[in-house]
Short mmCIF file of C-alpha atoms in Angstrom, two decimals:
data_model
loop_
_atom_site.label_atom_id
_atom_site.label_comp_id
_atom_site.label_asym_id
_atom_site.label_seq_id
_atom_site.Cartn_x
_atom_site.Cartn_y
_atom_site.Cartn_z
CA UNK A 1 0.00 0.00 0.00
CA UNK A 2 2.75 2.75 -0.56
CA UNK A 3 2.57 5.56 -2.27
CA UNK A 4 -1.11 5.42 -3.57
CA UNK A 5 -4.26 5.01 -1.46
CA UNK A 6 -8.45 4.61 -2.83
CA UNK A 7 -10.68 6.70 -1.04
CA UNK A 8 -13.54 4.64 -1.19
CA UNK A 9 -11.74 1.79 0.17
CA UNK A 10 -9.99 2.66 2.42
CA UNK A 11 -12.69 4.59 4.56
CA UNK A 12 -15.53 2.01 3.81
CA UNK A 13 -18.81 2.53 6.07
CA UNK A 14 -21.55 1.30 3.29
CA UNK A 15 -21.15 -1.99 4.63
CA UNK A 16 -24.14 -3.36 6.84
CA UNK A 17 -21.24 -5.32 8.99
CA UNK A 18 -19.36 -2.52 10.34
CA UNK A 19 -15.58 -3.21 12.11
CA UNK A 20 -14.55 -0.39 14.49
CA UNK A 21 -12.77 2.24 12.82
CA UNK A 22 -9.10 1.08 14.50
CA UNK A 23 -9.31 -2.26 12.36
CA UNK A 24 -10.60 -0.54 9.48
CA UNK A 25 -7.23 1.37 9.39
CA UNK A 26 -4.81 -0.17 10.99
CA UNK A 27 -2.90 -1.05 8.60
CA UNK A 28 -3.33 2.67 6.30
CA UNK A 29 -0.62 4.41 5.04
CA UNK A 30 -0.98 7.79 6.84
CA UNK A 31 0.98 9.76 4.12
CA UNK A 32 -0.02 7.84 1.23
CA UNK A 33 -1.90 10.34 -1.29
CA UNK A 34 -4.55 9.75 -3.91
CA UNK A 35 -4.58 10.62 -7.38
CA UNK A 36 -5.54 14.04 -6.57
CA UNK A 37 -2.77 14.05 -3.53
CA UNK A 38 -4.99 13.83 -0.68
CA UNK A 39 -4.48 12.24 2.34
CA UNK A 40 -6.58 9.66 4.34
CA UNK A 41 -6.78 12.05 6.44
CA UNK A 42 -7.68 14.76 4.15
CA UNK A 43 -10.26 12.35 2.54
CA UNK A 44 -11.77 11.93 6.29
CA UNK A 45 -11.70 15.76 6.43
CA UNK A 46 -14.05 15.81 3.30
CA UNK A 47 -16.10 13.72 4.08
CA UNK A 48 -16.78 14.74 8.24
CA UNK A 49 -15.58 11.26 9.29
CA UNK A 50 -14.62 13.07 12.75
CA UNK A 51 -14.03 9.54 14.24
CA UNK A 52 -11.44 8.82 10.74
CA UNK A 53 -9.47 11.86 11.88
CA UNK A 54 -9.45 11.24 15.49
CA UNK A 55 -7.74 8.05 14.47
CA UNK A 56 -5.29 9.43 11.71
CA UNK A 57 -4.37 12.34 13.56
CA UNK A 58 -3.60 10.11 16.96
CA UNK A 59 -2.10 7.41 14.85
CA UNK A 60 0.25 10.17 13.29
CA UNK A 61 1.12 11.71 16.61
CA UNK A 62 2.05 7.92 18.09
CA UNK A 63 4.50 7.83 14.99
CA UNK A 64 6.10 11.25 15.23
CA UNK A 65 4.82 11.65 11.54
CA UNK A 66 2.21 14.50 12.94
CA UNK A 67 3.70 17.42 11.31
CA UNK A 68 4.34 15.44 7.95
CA UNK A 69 0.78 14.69 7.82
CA UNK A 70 -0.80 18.19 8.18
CA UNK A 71 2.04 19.76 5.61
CA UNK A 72 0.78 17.37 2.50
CA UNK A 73 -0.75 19.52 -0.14
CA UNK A 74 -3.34 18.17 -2.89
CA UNK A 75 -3.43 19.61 -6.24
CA UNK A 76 -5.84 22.22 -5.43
CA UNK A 77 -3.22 23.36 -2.80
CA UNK A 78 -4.82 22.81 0.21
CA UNK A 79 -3.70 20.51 3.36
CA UNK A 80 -5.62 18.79 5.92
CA UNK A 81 -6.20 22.23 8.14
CA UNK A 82 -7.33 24.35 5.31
CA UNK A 83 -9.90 21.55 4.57
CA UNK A 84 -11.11 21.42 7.79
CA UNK A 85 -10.97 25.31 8.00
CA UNK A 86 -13.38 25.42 4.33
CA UNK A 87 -15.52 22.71 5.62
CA UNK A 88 -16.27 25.04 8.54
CA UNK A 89 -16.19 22.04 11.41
CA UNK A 90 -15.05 23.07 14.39
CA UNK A 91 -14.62 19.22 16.12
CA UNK A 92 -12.04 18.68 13.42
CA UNK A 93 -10.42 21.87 13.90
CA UNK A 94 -9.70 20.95 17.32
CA UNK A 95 -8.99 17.54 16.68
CA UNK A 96 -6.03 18.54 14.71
CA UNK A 97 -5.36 22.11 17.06
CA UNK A 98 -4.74 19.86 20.10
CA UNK A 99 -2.92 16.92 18.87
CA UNK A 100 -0.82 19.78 17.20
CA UNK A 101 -0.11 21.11 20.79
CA UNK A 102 0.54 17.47 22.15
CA UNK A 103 3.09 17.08 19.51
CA UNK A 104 4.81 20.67 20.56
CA UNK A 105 5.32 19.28 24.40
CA UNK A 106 6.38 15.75 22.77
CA UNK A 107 9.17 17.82 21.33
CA UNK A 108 10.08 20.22 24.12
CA UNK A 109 10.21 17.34 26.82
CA UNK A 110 12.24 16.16 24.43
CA UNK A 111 14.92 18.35 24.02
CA UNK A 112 14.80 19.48 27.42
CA UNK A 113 16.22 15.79 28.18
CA UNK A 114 18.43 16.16 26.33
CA UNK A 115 19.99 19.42 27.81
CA UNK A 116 19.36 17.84 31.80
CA UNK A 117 21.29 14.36 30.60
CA UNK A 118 24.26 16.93 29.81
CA UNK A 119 23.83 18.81 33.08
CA UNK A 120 24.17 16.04 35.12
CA UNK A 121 26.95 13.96 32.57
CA UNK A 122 29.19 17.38 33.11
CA UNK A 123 28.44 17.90 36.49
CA UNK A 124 31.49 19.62 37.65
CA UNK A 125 33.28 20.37 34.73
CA UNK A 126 34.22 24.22 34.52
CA UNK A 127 33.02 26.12 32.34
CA UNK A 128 29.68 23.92 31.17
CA UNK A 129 26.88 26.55 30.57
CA UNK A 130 23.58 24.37 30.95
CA UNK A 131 21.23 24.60 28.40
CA UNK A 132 17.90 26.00 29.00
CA UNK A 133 15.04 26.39 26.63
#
């Protein structure tokens, strides 16, 4: 499945047997693009699957791939925000607002490890500035 996904299959819900949505797409290429380079999560976007983007959005933060997601443009130059912005739905807005925030304190807990492992490796050692952010 890489590189190329089908809308219609991959979000099916016209089926009378319905699986969750987590087995639906669990195995869904989240920056795999259709012919007209949108996303799954894009496609979930367009079509007000809220519970589609809950899953793609938390699937991409899990992965680190959050920011790689939201930056893929289709050929009408629009990403996943400006979608969601057009489509005037304010539950996907904050869907992708907060999981955006999660993924900036991922990042700075991150980094601020990073700076405390050297504080305490070079504990003593003159002339060590400690990092701060």
């Amino acid at each position: 499945m890489s590189g190329s996904i089908k809308p219609k299959e991959a979000i099916s819900t016209s089926t009378s047997l319905k699986k969750p949505i987590e087995e639906e797409l669990r195995w869904i290429d989240i920056t795999a693009t259709d012919d007209t380079g949108n996303s799954a999560l894009m496609i979930g976007i367009r079509d007000n699957k809220e519970d589609v983007v809950k899953f793609i959005v938390g699937r991409a933060l899990s992965v680190n791939k959050l920011s790689e997601v939201l930056q893929i443009v289709n050929k009408d130059d629009e990403n996943a925000y400006s979608l969601a912005l057009r489509a005037e739905n304010v539950a996907l807005l904050r869907i992708i607002e907060d999981a955006t925030e999660k993924e900036k304190k991922q990042n700075f807990r991150k980094s601020r490890k990073v700076c405390l492992n050297f504080k305490f490796k070079f504990k003593g050692e003159k002339g060590f500035k400690i990092c701060a952010r």
